[in-house]
């Protein structure tokens, strides 16, 4: 458990619009938050194995080093079991149906994580809203510097579906590209398909299955076409031992693909 800074913005090239967002890569939970979680230590470690997008921060860092020009990186230093910054903080969130809104009350196996009477308000105020404000400011900074912002959301997902998944019966390709009808223009999607298809094969890149959508700050969501976004979901068996094990050589391959995408977005006008 840790009490480190909740998030980190790693600067990239001054005029580059690309922002790699890594929201689910940490296992760290502040001590005071841990006290509100019902699981014992062993069960919590098992849950973290399943829910954490392990090694995605390392993958983004490696891609930043390989890219012809460094992207900006916004990294969540805390586990999504603290708050999930990519959920809506209100009734708009579909995952509330399985107890996994912005503040989770259920585990990946739909077992109790927090008492049902837990008030999400304090966690939202302490962690969710400051994160959202900082991410919004990071996007505003890219808009001011480059006239546009391109958010690349870096995730991973398990080879076998978990009980919490709402659409777990669909195809599970090595790389899933999550899109938004407003914020994901065709040229952004095509650039990602070319970059990752060149590493895993064209047939290994799917769209919006098993996960769809992508992250855009609420200030810009559905209104500002200068902000484009794409979610990259990487199947975990392509780069690590599941669940929660070490990374393998596939991580370098995928970092190369992400670096190629960053390089393409430096010159590709999207949005």
Short mmCIF file of C-alpha atoms in Angstrom, two decimals:
data_model
loop_
_atom_site.label_atom_id
_atom_site.label_comp_id
_atom_site.label_asym_id
_atom_site.label_seq_id
_atom_site.Cartn_x
_atom_site.Cartn_y
_atom_site.Cartn_z
CA UNK A 1 0.00 0.00 0.00
CA UNK A 2 1.19 3.51 -0.75
CA UNK A 3 0.51 7.17 -0.16
CA UNK A 4 2.30 8.45 -3.27
CA UNK A 5 1.04 11.19 -5.58
CA UNK A 6 -2.26 10.13 -7.15
CA UNK A 7 -1.16 10.83 -10.74
CA UNK A 8 1.77 12.03 -12.80
CA UNK A 9 1.94 14.13 -15.96
CA UNK A 10 5.17 13.33 -17.81
CA UNK A 11 5.99 16.11 -20.30
CA UNK A 12 6.70 15.32 -23.92
CA UNK A 13 7.57 17.42 -26.94
CA UNK A 14 6.24 20.95 -26.54
CA UNK A 15 4.20 21.10 -29.73
CA UNK A 16 3.02 17.50 -29.91
CA UNK A 17 -0.74 16.92 -29.50
CA UNK A 18 -0.44 13.28 -28.40
CA UNK A 19 -1.24 12.37 -24.79
CA UNK A 20 -0.87 8.74 -23.69
CA UNK A 21 -3.32 8.08 -20.86
CA UNK A 22 -2.59 5.14 -18.52
CA UNK A 23 -5.48 4.94 -16.02
CA UNK A 24 -5.50 1.34 -14.77
CA UNK A 25 -1.86 0.22 -14.47
CA UNK A 26 -1.24 0.63 -10.73
CA UNK A 27 -1.89 -1.66 -7.77
CA UNK A 28 -1.30 1.03 -5.11
CA UNK A 29 -4.05 1.82 -2.60
CA UNK A 30 -3.63 4.48 0.11
CA UNK A 31 -3.90 3.12 3.65
CA UNK A 32 -7.05 5.05 4.50
CA UNK A 33 -8.76 3.72 1.37
CA UNK A 34 -7.68 0.16 2.12
CA UNK A 35 -9.55 0.38 5.42
CA UNK A 36 -12.85 0.68 3.54
CA UNK A 37 -12.30 -2.45 1.42
CA UNK A 38 -13.87 -5.64 2.75
CA UNK A 39 -11.43 -8.18 1.25
CA UNK A 40 -8.64 -9.68 3.33
CA UNK A 41 -5.09 -9.12 2.11
CA UNK A 42 -4.84 -12.36 0.12
CA UNK A 43 -8.19 -11.81 -1.60
CA UNK A 44 -7.28 -8.20 -2.37
CA UNK A 45 -4.04 -9.29 -4.03
CA UNK A 46 -5.99 -11.76 -6.18
CA UNK A 47 -8.44 -9.05 -7.15
CA UNK A 48 -5.61 -6.70 -8.07
CA UNK A 49 -4.17 -9.44 -10.30
CA UNK A 50 -7.44 -9.51 -12.25
CA UNK A 51 -8.40 -5.83 -12.32
CA UNK A 52 -5.03 -4.17 -12.93
CA UNK A 53 -3.82 -3.45 -16.47
CA UNK A 54 -0.37 -4.65 -15.47
CA UNK A 55 2.72 -3.19 -17.13
CA UNK A 56 0.77 -0.63 -19.19
CA UNK A 57 2.73 2.25 -17.60
CA UNK A 58 5.96 0.50 -18.59
CA UNK A 59 4.62 -0.07 -22.09
CA UNK A 60 3.74 3.62 -22.49
CA UNK A 61 7.14 4.67 -21.12
CA UNK A 62 8.94 2.34 -23.55
CA UNK A 63 6.86 3.67 -26.44
CA UNK A 64 7.73 7.25 -25.47
CA UNK A 65 11.43 6.39 -25.65
CA UNK A 66 11.07 4.66 -29.02
CA UNK A 67 8.86 7.27 -30.67
CA UNK A 68 10.51 9.76 -33.04
CA UNK A 69 9.11 12.54 -30.85
CA UNK A 70 8.11 12.06 -27.21
CA UNK A 71 4.39 12.03 -26.39
CA UNK A 72 3.00 13.43 -23.17
CA UNK A 73 1.93 10.83 -20.62
CA UNK A 74 -0.73 11.06 -17.94
CA UNK A 75 -0.36 8.12 -15.54
CA UNK A 76 -2.64 7.09 -12.70
CA UNK A 77 -0.40 6.10 -9.77
CA UNK A 78 -3.27 4.55 -7.80
CA UNK A 79 -5.33 1.44 -8.36
CA UNK A 80 -8.71 1.71 -10.01
CA UNK A 81 -10.03 0.15 -6.78
CA UNK A 82 -9.54 3.62 -5.25
CA UNK A 83 -11.63 5.29 -7.93
CA UNK A 84 -11.97 4.51 -11.61
CA UNK A 85 -11.24 7.79 -13.40
CA UNK A 86 -12.74 6.52 -16.64
CA UNK A 87 -16.26 5.98 -15.31
CA UNK A 88 -19.00 8.56 -15.28
CA UNK A 89 -19.40 9.70 -11.66
CA UNK A 90 -23.21 9.50 -11.82
CA UNK A 91 -26.16 7.48 -13.11
CA UNK A 92 -24.92 7.68 -16.73
CA UNK A 93 -22.41 4.93 -15.94
CA UNK A 94 -23.49 1.53 -17.34
CA UNK A 95 -21.11 -0.37 -15.07
CA UNK A 96 -23.14 0.64 -12.03
CA UNK A 97 -25.25 -2.40 -12.94
CA UNK A 98 -22.41 -4.67 -11.74
CA UNK A 99 -21.24 -2.48 -8.86
CA UNK A 100 -18.36 -0.96 -10.80
CA UNK A 101 -19.13 2.72 -11.22
CA UNK A 102 -16.55 5.36 -10.37
CA UNK A 103 -16.27 3.77 -6.90
CA UNK A 104 -16.42 -0.02 -7.04
CA UNK A 105 -18.56 -1.93 -4.58
CA UNK A 106 -18.13 -5.32 -6.29
CA UNK A 107 -15.15 -7.29 -7.56
CA UNK A 108 -14.43 -8.69 -11.01
CA UNK A 109 -16.22 -11.85 -9.83
CA UNK A 110 -19.22 -9.82 -8.59
CA UNK A 111 -18.39 -10.43 -4.94
CA UNK A 112 -18.57 -7.68 -2.28
CA UNK A 113 -15.62 -5.27 -2.36
CA UNK A 114 -17.02 -2.53 -0.12
CA UNK A 115 -20.04 -2.48 2.20
CA UNK A 116 -23.22 -1.66 0.25
CA UNK A 117 -23.81 1.42 2.38
CA UNK A 118 -20.48 2.97 1.34
CA UNK A 119 -20.84 6.65 0.46
CA UNK A 120 -18.82 7.27 -2.74
CA UNK A 121 -18.75 11.03 -2.11
CA UNK A 122 -15.53 11.29 -0.09
CA UNK A 123 -13.57 9.16 -2.58
CA UNK A 124 -14.93 11.16 -5.51
CA UNK A 125 -13.94 14.42 -3.84
CA UNK A 126 -10.50 13.21 -2.75
CA UNK A 127 -9.46 11.34 -5.89
CA UNK A 128 -11.89 11.34 -8.83
CA UNK A 129 -12.49 15.06 -9.28
CA UNK A 130 -8.83 16.15 -8.83
CA UNK A 131 -7.81 13.53 -11.40
CA UNK A 132 -10.47 14.70 -13.85
CA UNK A 133 -9.43 18.33 -13.37
CA UNK A 134 -5.76 17.52 -13.97
CA UNK A 135 -6.51 15.44 -17.06
CA UNK A 136 -8.72 18.24 -18.39
CA UNK A 137 -5.87 20.71 -17.83
CA UNK A 138 -3.45 18.39 -19.66
CA UNK A 139 -5.77 18.27 -22.66
CA UNK A 140 -6.24 22.05 -22.57
CA UNK A 141 -2.46 22.39 -22.59
CA UNK A 142 -2.20 20.29 -25.76
CA UNK A 143 -4.95 22.35 -27.39
CA UNK A 144 -3.14 25.57 -26.55
CA UNK A 145 0.21 24.27 -27.80
CA UNK A 146 -0.84 22.31 -30.87
CA UNK A 147 -4.39 23.39 -31.68
CA UNK A 148 -5.57 19.83 -31.14
CA UNK A 149 -5.26 16.99 -28.67
CA UNK A 150 -5.06 13.26 -29.39
CA UNK A 151 -5.72 11.02 -26.38
CA UNK A 152 -4.45 7.46 -26.68
CA UNK A 153 -5.93 5.43 -23.84
CA UNK A 154 -3.61 2.50 -22.94
CA UNK A 155 -5.29 -0.57 -21.42
CA UNK A 156 -5.06 -4.34 -21.28
CA UNK A 157 -7.59 -7.11 -20.78
CA UNK A 158 -7.56 -10.78 -19.77
CA UNK A 159 -7.55 -13.59 -22.28
CA UNK A 160 -10.62 -15.20 -20.69
CA UNK A 161 -13.66 -13.06 -19.83
CA UNK A 162 -14.32 -12.17 -16.21
CA UNK A 163 -17.82 -12.27 -14.68
CA UNK A 164 -18.12 -8.46 -14.43
CA UNK A 165 -17.82 -7.93 -18.19
CA UNK A 166 -21.03 -6.76 -19.85
CA UNK A 167 -19.96 -7.97 -23.30
CA UNK A 168 -17.65 -10.85 -22.48
CA UNK A 169 -19.03 -13.23 -25.12
CA UNK A 170 -17.64 -11.32 -28.12
CA UNK A 171 -14.32 -11.81 -29.92
CA UNK A 172 -11.14 -11.15 -27.93
CA UNK A 173 -8.49 -10.16 -30.48
CA UNK A 174 -4.84 -9.52 -29.52
CA UNK A 175 -5.50 -5.80 -29.87
CA UNK A 176 -8.90 -4.16 -29.48
CA UNK A 177 -9.34 -0.55 -30.61
CA UNK A 178 -12.11 1.23 -28.73
CA UNK A 179 -13.76 4.10 -30.55
CA UNK A 180 -16.20 6.93 -29.96
CA UNK A 181 -18.49 8.08 -32.80
CA UNK A 182 -17.73 11.75 -32.09
CA UNK A 183 -14.07 11.69 -31.04
CA UNK A 184 -12.51 8.90 -33.16
CA UNK A 185 -12.12 10.03 -36.79
CA UNK A 186 -11.44 7.38 -39.46
CA UNK A 187 -7.85 8.48 -40.04
CA UNK A 188 -6.96 8.00 -36.36
CA UNK A 189 -8.43 4.51 -36.38
CA UNK A 190 -6.64 3.68 -39.64
CA UNK A 191 -3.30 4.84 -38.25
CA UNK A 192 -3.70 2.58 -35.21
CA UNK A 193 -4.77 -0.38 -37.34
CA UNK A 194 -1.67 0.08 -39.51
CA UNK A 195 0.71 0.41 -36.56
CA UNK A 196 -0.57 -2.55 -34.55
CA UNK A 197 -1.53 -4.64 -37.55
CA UNK A 198 2.08 -4.49 -38.68
CA UNK A 199 3.14 -6.14 -35.41
CA UNK A 200 0.34 -8.61 -34.64
CA UNK A 201 -1.07 -9.11 -38.14
CA UNK A 202 -4.10 -7.39 -39.61
CA UNK A 203 -6.40 -10.14 -38.37
CA UNK A 204 -5.22 -9.52 -34.82
CA UNK A 205 -6.69 -6.03 -34.52
CA UNK A 206 -10.39 -5.71 -33.72
CA UNK A 207 -12.75 -2.81 -33.15
CA UNK A 208 -14.88 -2.27 -30.05
CA UNK A 209 -14.78 -5.87 -28.86
CA UNK A 210 -14.75 -6.91 -26.08
CA UNK A 211 -14.56 -3.27 -24.92
CA UNK A 212 -15.77 -0.15 -26.67
CA UNK A 213 -15.44 3.59 -26.24
CA UNK A 214 -12.56 5.78 -25.14
CA UNK A 215 -11.80 8.45 -22.56
CA UNK A 216 -12.39 12.16 -23.13
CA UNK A 217 -12.67 14.73 -20.31
CA UNK A 218 -16.27 15.72 -19.68
CA UNK A 219 -15.51 19.36 -20.55
CA UNK A 220 -14.74 18.28 -24.12
CA UNK A 221 -16.86 15.15 -24.43
CA UNK A 222 -19.28 15.28 -27.33
CA UNK A 223 -18.67 18.97 -28.01
CA UNK A 224 -15.04 19.65 -29.02
CA UNK A 225 -13.86 17.97 -32.22
CA UNK A 226 -10.34 19.27 -31.68
CA UNK A 227 -10.07 16.51 -29.07
CA UNK A 228 -9.76 13.09 -30.68
CA UNK A 229 -9.33 9.83 -28.83
CA UNK A 230 -8.77 6.12 -29.21
CA UNK A 231 -8.63 3.30 -26.66
CA UNK A 232 -6.03 0.57 -27.13
CA UNK A 233 -6.88 -2.66 -25.28
CA UNK A 234 -4.10 -5.25 -25.45
CA UNK A 235 -4.88 -8.88 -24.62
CA UNK A 236 -2.64 -9.79 -21.73
CA UNK A 237 -1.36 -13.13 -23.01
CA UNK A 238 0.40 -11.24 -25.81
CA UNK A 239 2.86 -9.60 -23.41
CA UNK A 240 2.64 -11.03 -19.86
CA UNK A 241 1.87 -14.04 -17.67
CA UNK A 242 -1.71 -14.01 -16.39
CA UNK A 243 -3.02 -13.04 -13.98
CA UNK A 244 -0.73 -10.40 -12.56
CA UNK A 245 2.55 -12.00 -13.62
CA UNK A 246 5.72 -10.60 -15.18
CA UNK A 247 5.96 -9.00 -18.61
CA UNK A 248 7.46 -10.92 -21.51
CA UNK A 249 9.08 -10.05 -24.83
CA UNK A 250 5.73 -9.12 -26.34
CA UNK A 251 5.82 -5.87 -24.39
CA UNK A 252 8.68 -4.54 -26.52
CA UNK A 253 6.84 -5.49 -29.71
CA UNK A 254 3.71 -3.66 -28.62
CA UNK A 255 5.69 -0.65 -27.40
CA UNK A 256 7.13 -0.43 -30.90
CA UNK A 257 3.65 -0.40 -32.37
CA UNK A 258 2.52 2.33 -30.00
CA UNK A 259 5.66 4.35 -30.82
CA UNK A 260 4.89 4.00 -34.52
CA UNK A 261 1.39 5.32 -33.91
CA UNK A 262 2.76 8.31 -31.99
CA UNK A 263 5.11 9.07 -34.86
CA UNK A 264 2.28 8.91 -37.36
CA UNK A 265 0.13 11.25 -35.28
CA UNK A 266 2.86 13.87 -35.20
CA UNK A 267 2.20 14.61 -38.87
CA UNK A 268 -1.30 13.23 -39.38
CA UNK A 269 -4.00 15.85 -38.98
CA UNK A 270 -6.97 14.25 -37.27
CA UNK A 271 -10.14 15.81 -35.99
#
